[in-house]
C-alpha cells in the first residue's frame, strides 16, 4: 500500500475561500501532520478528511508564520483533551526548531488550561530539529533541512516513503540552491506557487519571497523531479485554479503536475 497525501489546506496566509496550506501523510491507519494552518479550522478540515484525532501520531511545524503555526494550538488542545478522556492512548510527538518550540509552548501555557498542558514532556513530546536531523515516523524516514529563509527560520524535509520513493517538501518559499542535494531527483516534489506568472503584477509574489507556477515548474524540471505538487496559492479563482496552474507549470515541467484542492487526496504511487 502506498503512502497517501491528504491536502488539508492549499491556500496562502490571506485566503478566505480555502484553508491555509497544511497536509497529512497517511500510512495504513496512522497519520502525520505537516503544519496546521492559522486557526481552529484545522479541526474542521481533519474531520472532513475523516482523520481520527486518536490516530494522529505526530506533527512537524515548518516555521512560525501565523498561517502555519496557530492551528497547532488547536491540534494540541484536542489531542490533550482526548488524552484526558482516555481516548488517546499513546504519546504525541511534535517536531520543530528550538525557537518555534519555545513559541508554541508559550502560546499553549498562556492559552490552554493546566489540565491539558500537564501532558507536556510526558505524553506530548517536543523534539528540536536542526539542519540534517533525521527521524522515522510511521515507517517514513525524514531528513530535515534549513531552507535558508530570509524571513523566518524555516525547515523543509526529504522523506523516504515505505516503498522506497522520495518526497521532498520545499517549504513555502522559492527553492534555495544550497538545498540542491536534498531536493534533486525526488519522485515527488512539493513546491509553493503563490500565483500565476501572468498575474505577477497583481499578486506581487517576488516581493513576498514566493514563486509563480511557472517558476515552480522550472525548478522541478531543473531538479529532475518525477511529479510536482503545487500549493500555497492565492484563491481568486478556485474554480479554474487546477486547470490554470497545471497548464502554466507544464510549460516548464515535462512530467505530471498536481494542483490539489482542499481535502484532495493524492496516492503517492510507485510507477511500474
PDB file of N, CA and C in Angstrom, residues 167-264:
ATOM      1  N   UNK A 167       9.954  11.888  -1.207  1.00  0.00           N
ATOM      2  CA  UNK A 167       9.028  13.026  -1.214  1.00  0.00           C
ATOM      3  C   UNK A 167       9.773  14.196  -0.599  1.00  0.00           C
ATOM      4  N   UNK A 168       9.875  15.310  -1.340  1.00  0.00           N
ATOM      5  CA  UNK A 168      10.563  16.490  -0.827  1.00  0.00           C
ATOM      6  C   UNK A 168       9.598  17.649  -0.696  1.00  0.00           C
ATOM      7  N   UNK A 169       9.568  18.226   0.510  1.00  0.00           N
ATOM      8  CA  UNK A 169       8.751  19.389   0.834  1.00  0.00           C
ATOM      9  C   UNK A 169       9.696  20.579   0.961  1.00  0.00           C
ATOM     10  N   UNK A 170       9.560  21.549   0.046  1.00  0.00           N
ATOM     11  CA  UNK A 170      10.491  22.663  -0.017  1.00  0.00           C
ATOM     12  C   UNK A 170      10.151  23.807   0.926  1.00  0.00           C
ATOM     13  N   UNK A 171       9.055  23.700   1.689  1.00  0.00           N
ATOM     14  CA  UNK A 171       8.622  24.827   2.496  1.00  0.00           C
ATOM     15  C   UNK A 171       7.788  25.777   1.663  1.00  0.00           C
ATOM     16  N   UNK A 172       7.578  27.001   2.174  1.00  0.00           N
ATOM     17  CA  UNK A 172       6.702  27.910   1.418  1.00  0.00           C
ATOM     18  C   UNK A 172       7.457  29.116   0.849  1.00  0.00           C
ATOM     19  N   UNK A 173       8.707  28.861   0.445  1.00  0.00           N
ATOM     20  CA  UNK A 173       9.489  29.869  -0.265  1.00  0.00           C
ATOM     21  C   UNK A 173      10.084  29.247  -1.516  1.00  0.00           C
ATOM     22  N   UNK A 174      10.599  30.061  -2.431  1.00  0.00           N
ATOM     23  CA  UNK A 174      11.260  29.506  -3.612  1.00  0.00           C
ATOM     24  C   UNK A 174      12.454  28.639  -3.222  1.00  0.00           C
ATOM     25  N   UNK A 175      12.794  27.722  -4.091  1.00  0.00           N
ATOM     26  CA  UNK A 175      13.928  26.827  -3.866  1.00  0.00           C
ATOM     27  C   UNK A 175      15.220  27.616  -3.709  1.00  0.00           C
ATOM     28  N   UNK A 176      16.016  27.226  -2.703  1.00  0.00           N
ATOM     29  CA  UNK A 176      17.332  27.824  -2.474  1.00  0.00           C
ATOM     30  C   UNK A 176      18.406  26.841  -2.929  1.00  0.00           C
ATOM     31  N   UNK A 177      19.352  27.323  -3.697  1.00  0.00           N
ATOM     32  CA  UNK A 177      20.343  26.477  -4.349  1.00  0.00           C
ATOM     33  C   UNK A 177      21.141  25.636  -3.368  1.00  0.00           C
ATOM     34  N   UNK A 178      21.327  26.130  -2.131  1.00  0.00           N
ATOM     35  CA  UNK A 178      22.110  25.365  -1.165  1.00  0.00           C
ATOM     36  C   UNK A 178      21.429  24.056  -0.765  1.00  0.00           C
ATOM     37  N   UNK A 179      20.153  23.893  -1.130  1.00  0.00           N
ATOM     38  CA  UNK A 179      19.437  22.659  -0.818  1.00  0.00           C
ATOM     39  C   UNK A 179      19.364  21.703  -2.008  1.00  0.00           C
ATOM     40  N   UNK A 180      20.234  21.904  -2.974  1.00  0.00           N
ATOM     41  CA  UNK A 180      20.204  21.085  -4.188  1.00  0.00           C
ATOM     42  C   UNK A 180      20.309  19.596  -3.875  1.00  0.00           C
ATOM     43  N   UNK A 181      21.242  19.230  -3.028  1.00  0.00           N
ATOM     44  CA  UNK A 181      21.438  17.802  -2.737  1.00  0.00           C
ATOM     45  C   UNK A 181      20.229  17.194  -2.039  1.00  0.00           C
ATOM     46  N   UNK A 182      19.513  17.984  -1.268  1.00  0.00           N
ATOM     47  CA  UNK A 182      18.324  17.489  -0.583  1.00  0.00           C
ATOM     48  C   UNK A 182      17.151  17.290  -1.546  1.00  0.00           C
ATOM     49  N   UNK A 183      17.075  18.162  -2.566  1.00  0.00           N
ATOM     50  CA  UNK A 183      15.863  18.209  -3.387  1.00  0.00           C
ATOM     51  C   UNK A 183      15.958  17.504  -4.738  1.00  0.00           C
ATOM     52  N   UNK A 184      17.146  17.284  -5.258  1.00  0.00           N
ATOM     53  CA  UNK A 184      17.251  16.762  -6.621  1.00  0.00           C
ATOM     54  C   UNK A 184      16.783  15.306  -6.703  1.00  0.00           C
ATOM     55  N   UNK A 185      16.245  14.966  -7.865  1.00  0.00           N
ATOM     56  CA  UNK A 185      15.851  13.584  -8.192  1.00  0.00           C
ATOM     57  C   UNK A 185      14.774  13.026  -7.262  1.00  0.00           C
ATOM     58  N   UNK A 186      13.905  13.871  -6.741  1.00  0.00           N
ATOM     59  CA  UNK A 186      12.807  13.393  -5.900  1.00  0.00           C
ATOM     60  C   UNK A 186      11.704  12.798  -6.765  1.00  0.00           C
ATOM     61  N   UNK A 187      11.123  11.720  -6.290  1.00  0.00           N
ATOM     62  CA  UNK A 187       9.973  11.157  -7.002  1.00  0.00           C
ATOM     63  C   UNK A 187       8.788  12.118  -6.947  1.00  0.00           C
ATOM     64  N   UNK A 188       8.633  12.768  -5.797  1.00  0.00           N
ATOM     65  CA  UNK A 188       7.541  13.722  -5.588  1.00  0.00           C
ATOM     66  C   UNK A 188       8.125  15.000  -4.990  1.00  0.00           C
ATOM     67  N   UNK A 189       7.856  16.140  -5.629  1.00  0.00           N
ATOM     68  CA  UNK A 189       8.362  17.426  -5.163  1.00  0.00           C
ATOM     69  C   UNK A 189       7.184  18.343  -4.840  1.00  0.00           C
ATOM     70  N   UNK A 190       7.170  18.886  -3.623  1.00  0.00           N
ATOM     71  CA  UNK A 190       6.116  19.808  -3.201  1.00  0.00           C
ATOM     72  C   UNK A 190       6.673  21.231  -3.186  1.00  0.00           C
ATOM     73  N   UNK A 191       6.050  22.113  -3.960  1.00  0.00           N
ATOM     74  CA  UNK A 191       6.542  23.481  -4.096  1.00  0.00           C
ATOM     75  C   UNK A 191       5.401  24.482  -3.977  1.00  0.00           C
ATOM     76  N   UNK A 192       5.672  25.587  -3.282  1.00  0.00           N
ATOM     77  CA  UNK A 192       4.681  26.656  -3.251  1.00  0.00           C
ATOM     78  C   UNK A 192       4.601  27.321  -4.624  1.00  0.00           C
ATOM     79  N   UNK A 193       3.426  27.879  -4.926  1.00  0.00           N
ATOM     80  CA  UNK A 193       3.217  28.633  -6.158  1.00  0.00           C
ATOM     81  C   UNK A 193       2.190  29.712  -5.839  1.00  0.00           C
ATOM     82  N   UNK A 194       2.660  30.870  -5.452  1.00  0.00           N
ATOM     83  CA  UNK A 194       1.798  31.916  -4.915  1.00  0.00           C
ATOM     84  C   UNK A 194       0.743  32.380  -5.907  1.00  0.00           C
ATOM     85  N   UNK A 195       1.108  32.408  -7.187  1.00  0.00           N
ATOM     86  CA  UNK A 195       0.174  32.871  -8.218  1.00  0.00           C
ATOM     87  C   UNK A 195       0.699  32.433  -9.582  1.00  0.00           C
ATOM     88  N   UNK A 196      -0.015  32.805 -10.623  1.00  0.00           N
ATOM     89  CA  UNK A 196       0.446  32.564 -11.987  1.00  0.00           C
ATOM     90  C   UNK A 196       1.448  33.642 -12.400  1.00  0.00           C
ATOM     91  N   UNK A 197       2.387  33.271 -13.243  1.00  0.00           N
ATOM     92  CA  UNK A 197       3.362  34.250 -13.732  1.00  0.00           C
ATOM     93  C   UNK A 197       2.658  35.390 -14.462  1.00  0.00           C
ATOM     94  N   UNK A 198       1.606  35.057 -15.185  1.00  0.00           N
ATOM     95  CA  UNK A 198       0.888  36.081 -15.941  1.00  0.00           C
ATOM     96  C   UNK A 198       0.173  37.075 -15.034  1.00  0.00           C
ATOM     97  N   UNK A 199       0.039  36.727 -13.743  1.00  0.00           N
ATOM     98  CA  UNK A 199      -0.627  37.631 -12.790  1.00  0.00           C
ATOM     99  C   UNK A 199       0.328  38.157 -11.716  1.00  0.00           C
ATOM    100  N   UNK A 200       1.620  38.107 -12.009  1.00  0.00           N
ATOM    101  CA  UNK A 200       2.617  38.515 -11.014  1.00  0.00           C
ATOM    102  C   UNK A 200       2.507  39.995 -10.657  1.00  0.00           C
ATOM    103  N   UNK A 201       2.048  40.810 -11.577  1.00  0.00           N
ATOM    104  CA  UNK A 201       1.907  42.233 -11.278  1.00  0.00           C
ATOM    105  C   UNK A 201       0.711  42.505 -10.370  1.00  0.00           C
ATOM    106  N   UNK A 202      -0.208  41.570 -10.317  1.00  0.00           N
ATOM    107  CA  UNK A 202      -1.376  41.706  -9.435  1.00  0.00           C
ATOM    108  C   UNK A 202      -1.038  41.251  -8.029  1.00  0.00           C
ATOM    109  N   UNK A 203      -0.405  40.075  -7.905  1.00  0.00           N
ATOM    110  CA  UNK A 203      -0.198  39.449  -6.591  1.00  0.00           C
ATOM    111  C   UNK A 203       1.202  39.672  -6.000  1.00  0.00           C
ATOM    112  N   UNK A 204       2.138  40.196  -6.784  1.00  0.00           N
ATOM    113  CA  UNK A 204       3.475  40.565  -6.295  1.00  0.00           C
ATOM    114  C   UNK A 204       4.180  39.427  -5.542  1.00  0.00           C
ATOM    115  N   UNK A 205       4.342  38.259  -6.133  1.00  0.00           N
ATOM    116  CA  UNK A 205       4.941  37.141  -5.403  1.00  0.00           C
ATOM    117  C   UNK A 205       6.387  37.383  -4.983  1.00  0.00           C
ATOM    118  N   UNK A 206       7.160  38.040  -5.830  1.00  0.00           N
ATOM    119  CA  UNK A 206       8.587  38.188  -5.549  1.00  0.00           C
ATOM    120  C   UNK A 206       8.831  39.132  -4.373  1.00  0.00           C
ATOM    121  N   UNK A 207       7.955  40.091  -4.196  1.00  0.00           N
ATOM    122  CA  UNK A 207       8.074  40.986  -3.048  1.00  0.00           C
ATOM    123  C   UNK A 207       7.830  40.235  -1.740  1.00  0.00           C
ATOM    124  N   UNK A 208       7.121  39.105  -1.819  1.00  0.00           N
ATOM    125  CA  UNK A 208       6.779  38.313  -0.635  1.00  0.00           C
ATOM    126  C   UNK A 208       7.637  37.058  -0.516  1.00  0.00           C
ATOM    127  N   UNK A 209       8.705  36.963  -1.316  1.00  0.00           N
ATOM    128  CA  UNK A 209       9.588  35.788  -1.319  1.00  0.00           C
ATOM    129  C   UNK A 209       8.816  34.521  -1.693  1.00  0.00           C
ATOM    130  N   UNK A 210       8.046  34.617  -2.775  1.00  0.00           N
ATOM    131  CA  UNK A 210       7.294  33.472  -3.263  1.00  0.00           C
ATOM    132  C   UNK A 210       7.524  33.275  -4.761  1.00  0.00           C
ATOM    133  N   UNK A 211       6.980  32.158  -5.265  1.00  0.00           N
ATOM    134  CA  UNK A 211       7.166  31.766  -6.660  1.00  0.00           C
ATOM    135  C   UNK A 211       5.849  31.852  -7.421  1.00  0.00           C
ATOM    136  N   UNK A 212       5.951  31.725  -8.734  1.00  0.00           N
ATOM    137  CA  UNK A 212       4.785  31.537  -9.588  1.00  0.00           C
ATOM    138  C   UNK A 212       4.731  30.071 -10.002  1.00  0.00           C
ATOM    139  N   UNK A 213       3.631  29.670 -10.604  1.00  0.00           N
ATOM    140  CA  UNK A 213       3.522  28.284 -11.087  1.00  0.00           C
ATOM    141  C   UNK A 213       4.586  28.001 -12.142  1.00  0.00           C
ATOM    142  N   UNK A 214       4.875  28.989 -12.977  1.00  0.00           N
ATOM    143  CA  UNK A 214       5.921  28.828 -13.994  1.00  0.00           C
ATOM    144  C   UNK A 214       7.277  28.616 -13.332  1.00  0.00           C
ATOM    145  N   UNK A 215       7.586  29.405 -12.308  1.00  0.00           N
ATOM    146  CA  UNK A 215       8.860  29.262 -11.590  1.00  0.00           C
ATOM    147  C   UNK A 215       8.979  27.875 -10.969  1.00  0.00           C
ATOM    148  N   UNK A 216       7.893  27.425 -10.341  1.00  0.00           N
ATOM    149  CA  UNK A 216       7.906  26.109  -9.693  1.00  0.00           C
ATOM    150  C   UNK A 216       8.131  25.009 -10.718  1.00  0.00           C
ATOM    151  N   UNK A 217       7.511  25.140 -11.892  1.00  0.00           N
ATOM    152  CA  UNK A 217       7.716  24.154 -12.945  1.00  0.00           C
ATOM    153  C   UNK A 217       9.156  24.125 -13.423  1.00  0.00           C
ATOM    154  N   UNK A 218       9.752  25.292 -13.570  1.00  0.00           N
ATOM    155  CA  UNK A 218      11.144  25.379 -13.999  1.00  0.00           C
ATOM    156  C   UNK A 218      12.075  24.760 -12.964  1.00  0.00           C
ATOM    157  N   UNK A 219      11.816  25.025 -11.685  1.00  0.00           N
ATOM    158  CA  UNK A 219      12.627  24.444 -10.611  1.00  0.00           C
ATOM    159  C   UNK A 219      12.509  22.927 -10.604  1.00  0.00           C
ATOM    160  N   UNK A 220      11.291  22.420 -10.729  1.00  0.00           N
ATOM    161  CA  UNK A 220      11.078  20.972 -10.719  1.00  0.00           C
ATOM    162  C   UNK A 220      11.788  20.297 -11.884  1.00  0.00           C
ATOM    163  N   UNK A 221      11.791  20.942 -13.044  1.00  0.00           N
ATOM    164  CA  UNK A 221      12.490  20.381 -14.207  1.00  0.00           C
ATOM    165  C   UNK A 221      13.999  20.364 -13.957  1.00  0.00           C
ATOM    166  N   UNK A 222      14.518  21.448 -13.380  1.00  0.00           N
ATOM    167  CA  UNK A 222      15.938  21.514 -13.082  1.00  0.00           C
ATOM    168  C   UNK A 222      16.352  20.455 -12.061  1.00  0.00           C
ATOM    169  N   UNK A 223      15.459  20.176 -11.098  1.00  0.00           N
ATOM    170  CA  UNK A 223      15.744  19.204 -10.047  1.00  0.00           C
ATOM    171  C   UNK A 223      15.448  17.765 -10.477  1.00  0.00           C
ATOM    172  N   UNK A 224      14.909  17.601 -11.680  1.00  0.00           N
ATOM    173  CA  UNK A 224      14.601  16.274 -12.244  1.00  0.00           C
ATOM    174  C   UNK A 224      13.581  15.520 -11.376  1.00  0.00           C
ATOM    175  N   UNK A 225      12.577  16.225 -10.924  1.00  0.00           N
ATOM    176  CA  UNK A 225      11.532  15.603 -10.101  1.00  0.00           C
ATOM    177  C   UNK A 225      10.661  14.683 -10.959  1.00  0.00           C
ATOM    178  N   UNK A 226      10.083  13.673 -10.318  1.00  0.00           N
ATOM    179  CA  UNK A 226       9.193  12.765 -11.027  1.00  0.00           C
ATOM    180  C   UNK A 226       7.775  13.290 -11.127  1.00  0.00           C
ATOM    181  N   UNK A 227       7.331  13.989 -10.093  1.00  0.00           N
ATOM    182  CA  UNK A 227       6.000  14.586 -10.054  1.00  0.00           C
ATOM    183  C   UNK A 227       6.111  15.905  -9.302  1.00  0.00           C
ATOM    184  N   UNK A 228       5.255  16.867  -9.635  1.00  0.00           N
ATOM    185  CA  UNK A 228       5.259  18.174  -8.985  1.00  0.00           C
ATOM    186  C   UNK A 228       3.890  18.446  -8.372  1.00  0.00           C
ATOM    187  N   UNK A 229       3.879  18.806  -7.083  1.00  0.00           N
ATOM    188  CA  UNK A 229       2.652  19.163  -6.377  1.00  0.00           C
ATOM    189  C   UNK A 229       2.739  20.631  -5.973  1.00  0.00           C
ATOM    190  N   UNK A 230       1.782  21.434  -6.420  1.00  0.00           N
ATOM    191  CA  UNK A 230       1.778  22.869  -6.136  1.00  0.00           C
ATOM    192  C   UNK A 230       0.784  23.203  -5.033  1.00  0.00           C
ATOM    193  N   UNK A 231       1.161  24.152  -4.156  1.00  0.00           N
ATOM    194  CA  UNK A 231       0.298  24.544  -3.029  1.00  0.00           C
ATOM    195  C   UNK A 231       0.633  25.969  -2.623  1.00  0.00           C
ATOM    196  N   UNK A 232      -0.054  26.475  -1.584  1.00  0.00           N
ATOM    197  CA  UNK A 232       0.183  27.811  -1.018  1.00  0.00           C
ATOM    198  C   UNK A 232      -0.124  28.905  -2.041  1.00  0.00           C
ATOM    199  N   UNK A 233      -1.298  28.824  -2.663  1.00  0.00           N
ATOM    200  CA  UNK A 233      -1.672  29.751  -3.732  1.00  0.00           C
ATOM    201  C   UNK A 233      -2.633  30.831  -3.236  1.00  0.00           C
ATOM    202  N   UNK A 234      -2.844  31.821  -4.107  1.00  0.00           N
ATOM    203  CA  UNK A 234      -3.948  32.768  -3.885  1.00  0.00           C
ATOM    204  C   UNK A 234      -5.259  32.065  -4.217  1.00  0.00           C
ATOM    205  N   UNK A 235      -6.382  32.692  -3.881  1.00  0.00           N
ATOM    206  CA  UNK A 235      -7.674  32.000  -4.012  1.00  0.00           C
ATOM    207  C   UNK A 235      -8.702  32.768  -4.829  1.00  0.00           C
ATOM    208  N   UNK A 236      -8.250  33.571  -5.784  1.00  0.00           N
ATOM    209  CA  UNK A 236      -9.176  34.417  -6.531  1.00  0.00           C
ATOM    210  C   UNK A 236     -10.042  33.654  -7.515  1.00  0.00           C
ATOM    211  N   UNK A 237      -9.585  32.478  -7.954  1.00  0.00           N
ATOM    212  CA  UNK A 237     -10.315  31.731  -8.988  1.00  0.00           C
ATOM    213  C   UNK A 237     -10.171  30.234  -8.733  1.00  0.00           C
ATOM    214  N   UNK A 238     -10.670  29.778  -7.594  1.00  0.00           N
ATOM    215  CA  UNK A 238     -10.506  28.374  -7.231  1.00  0.00           C
ATOM    216  C   UNK A 238     -11.157  27.437  -8.244  1.00  0.00           C
ATOM    217  N   UNK A 239     -12.233  27.885  -8.865  1.00  0.00           N
ATOM    218  CA  UNK A 239     -12.938  27.034  -9.824  1.00  0.00           C
ATOM    219  C   UNK A 239     -12.021  26.614 -10.966  1.00  0.00           C
ATOM    220  N   UNK A 240     -11.129  27.515 -11.371  1.00  0.00           N
ATOM    221  CA  UNK A 240     -10.251  27.226 -12.509  1.00  0.00           C
ATOM    222  C   UNK A 240      -8.781  27.102 -12.099  1.00  0.00           C
ATOM    223  N   UNK A 241      -8.508  27.133 -10.802  1.00  0.00           N
ATOM    224  CA  UNK A 241      -7.122  27.096 -10.335  1.00  0.00           C
ATOM    225  C   UNK A 241      -6.380  25.862 -10.831  1.00  0.00           C
ATOM    226  N   UNK A 242      -6.981  24.694 -10.673  1.00  0.00           N
ATOM    227  CA  UNK A 242      -6.306  23.451 -11.054  1.00  0.00           C
ATOM    228  C   UNK A 242      -5.895  23.491 -12.531  1.00  0.00           C
ATOM    229  N   UNK A 243      -6.820  23.876 -13.378  1.00  0.00           N
ATOM    230  CA  UNK A 243      -6.548  23.900 -14.817  1.00  0.00           C
ATOM    231  C   UNK A 243      -5.481  24.934 -15.168  1.00  0.00           C
ATOM    232  N   UNK A 244      -5.601  26.135 -14.611  1.00  0.00           N
ATOM    233  CA  UNK A 244      -4.703  27.233 -14.988  1.00  0.00           C
ATOM    234  C   UNK A 244      -3.290  27.029 -14.446  1.00  0.00           C
ATOM    235  N   UNK A 245      -3.172  26.624 -13.193  1.00  0.00           N
ATOM    236  CA  UNK A 245      -1.850  26.421 -12.602  1.00  0.00           C
ATOM    237  C   UNK A 245      -1.144  25.212 -13.232  1.00  0.00           C
ATOM    238  N   UNK A 246      -1.920  24.161 -13.503  1.00  0.00           N
ATOM    239  CA  UNK A 246      -1.333  22.988 -14.148  1.00  0.00           C
ATOM    240  C   UNK A 246      -0.799  23.352 -15.525  1.00  0.00           C
ATOM    241  N   UNK A 247      -1.588  24.087 -16.273  1.00  0.00           N
ATOM    242  CA  UNK A 247      -1.180  24.465 -17.630  1.00  0.00           C
ATOM    243  C   UNK A 247       0.096  25.308 -17.613  1.00  0.00           C
ATOM    244  N   UNK A 248       0.178  26.274 -16.684  1.00  0.00           N
ATOM    245  CA  UNK A 248       1.367  27.133 -16.670  1.00  0.00           C
ATOM    246  C   UNK A 248       2.610  26.363 -16.220  1.00  0.00           C
ATOM    247  N   UNK A 249       2.479  25.553 -15.160  1.00  0.00           N
ATOM    248  CA  UNK A 249       3.635  24.776 -14.693  1.00  0.00           C
ATOM    249  C   UNK A 249       4.114  23.820 -15.775  1.00  0.00           C
ATOM    250  N   UNK A 250       3.180  23.283 -16.560  1.00  0.00           N
ATOM    251  CA  UNK A 250       3.515  22.302 -17.594  1.00  0.00           C
ATOM    252  C   UNK A 250       4.282  22.922 -18.759  1.00  0.00           C
ATOM    253  N   UNK A 251       4.289  24.248 -18.873  1.00  0.00           N
ATOM    254  CA  UNK A 251       5.110  24.875 -19.910  1.00  0.00           C
ATOM    255  C   UNK A 251       6.601  24.725 -19.600  1.00  0.00           C
ATOM    256  N   UNK A 252       6.941  24.446 -18.324  1.00  0.00           N
ATOM    257  CA  UNK A 252       8.338  24.314 -17.902  1.00  0.00           C
ATOM    258  C   UNK A 252       8.687  22.903 -17.438  1.00  0.00           C
ATOM    259  N   UNK A 253       7.678  22.150 -16.986  1.00  0.00           N
ATOM    260  CA  UNK A 253       7.912  20.837 -16.386  1.00  0.00           C
ATOM    261  C   UNK A 253       7.287  19.763 -17.249  1.00  0.00           C
ATOM    262  N   UNK A 254       8.060  18.741 -17.597  1.00  0.00           N
ATOM    263  CA  UNK A 254       7.632  17.759 -18.588  1.00  0.00           C
ATOM    264  C   UNK A 254       6.942  16.527 -17.996  1.00  0.00           C
ATOM    265  N   UNK A 255       6.814  16.474 -16.674  1.00  0.00           N
ATOM    266  CA  UNK A 255       6.193  15.310 -16.047  1.00  0.00           C
ATOM    267  C   UNK A 255       4.912  15.720 -15.313  1.00  0.00           C
ATOM    268  N   UNK A 256       4.219  14.806 -14.626  1.00  0.00           N
ATOM    269  CA  UNK A 256       2.898  15.127 -14.083  1.00  0.00           C
ATOM    270  C   UNK A 256       2.911  16.261 -13.053  1.00  0.00           C
ATOM    271  N   UNK A 257       1.915  17.128 -13.175  1.00  0.00           N
ATOM    272  CA  UNK A 257       1.709  18.252 -12.252  1.00  0.00           C
ATOM    273  C   UNK A 257       0.393  18.051 -11.521  1.00  0.00           C
ATOM    274  N   UNK A 258       0.404  18.250 -10.206  1.00  0.00           N
ATOM    275  CA  UNK A 258      -0.793  18.142  -9.377  1.00  0.00           C
ATOM    276  C   UNK A 258      -1.055  19.499  -8.712  1.00  0.00           C
ATOM    277  N   UNK A 259      -2.272  19.983  -8.838  1.00  0.00           N
ATOM    278  CA  UNK A 259      -2.688  21.208  -8.161  1.00  0.00           C
ATOM    279  C   UNK A 259      -3.925  20.839  -7.339  1.00  0.00           C
ATOM    280  N   UNK A 260      -3.739  20.333  -6.138  1.00  0.00           N
ATOM    281  CA  UNK A 260      -4.864  19.800  -5.364  1.00  0.00           C
ATOM    282  C   UNK A 260      -5.757  20.890  -4.789  1.00  0.00           C
ATOM    283  N   UNK A 261      -7.016  20.546  -4.617  1.00  0.00           N
ATOM    284  CA  UNK A 261      -7.953  21.367  -3.865  1.00  0.00           C
ATOM    285  C   UNK A 261      -7.881  20.959  -2.400  1.00  0.00           C
ATOM    286  N   UNK A 262      -8.446  21.771  -1.521  1.00  0.00           N
ATOM    287  CA  UNK A 262      -8.542  21.387  -0.116  1.00  0.00           C
ATOM    288  C   UNK A 262      -9.223  20.026   0.003  1.00  0.00           C
ATOM    289  N   UNK A 263      -8.674  19.187   0.858  1.00  0.00           N
ATOM    290  CA  UNK A 263      -9.178  17.849   1.184  1.00  0.00           C
ATOM    291  C   UNK A 263      -8.925  16.815   0.091  1.00  0.00           C
ATOM    292  N   UNK A 264      -8.256  17.216  -0.975  1.00  0.00           N
ATOM    293  CA  UNK A 264      -7.939  16.246  -2.024  1.00  0.00           C
ATOM    294  C   UNK A 264      -6.851  15.295  -1.535  1.00  0.00           C
TER     295      UNK A 264
END
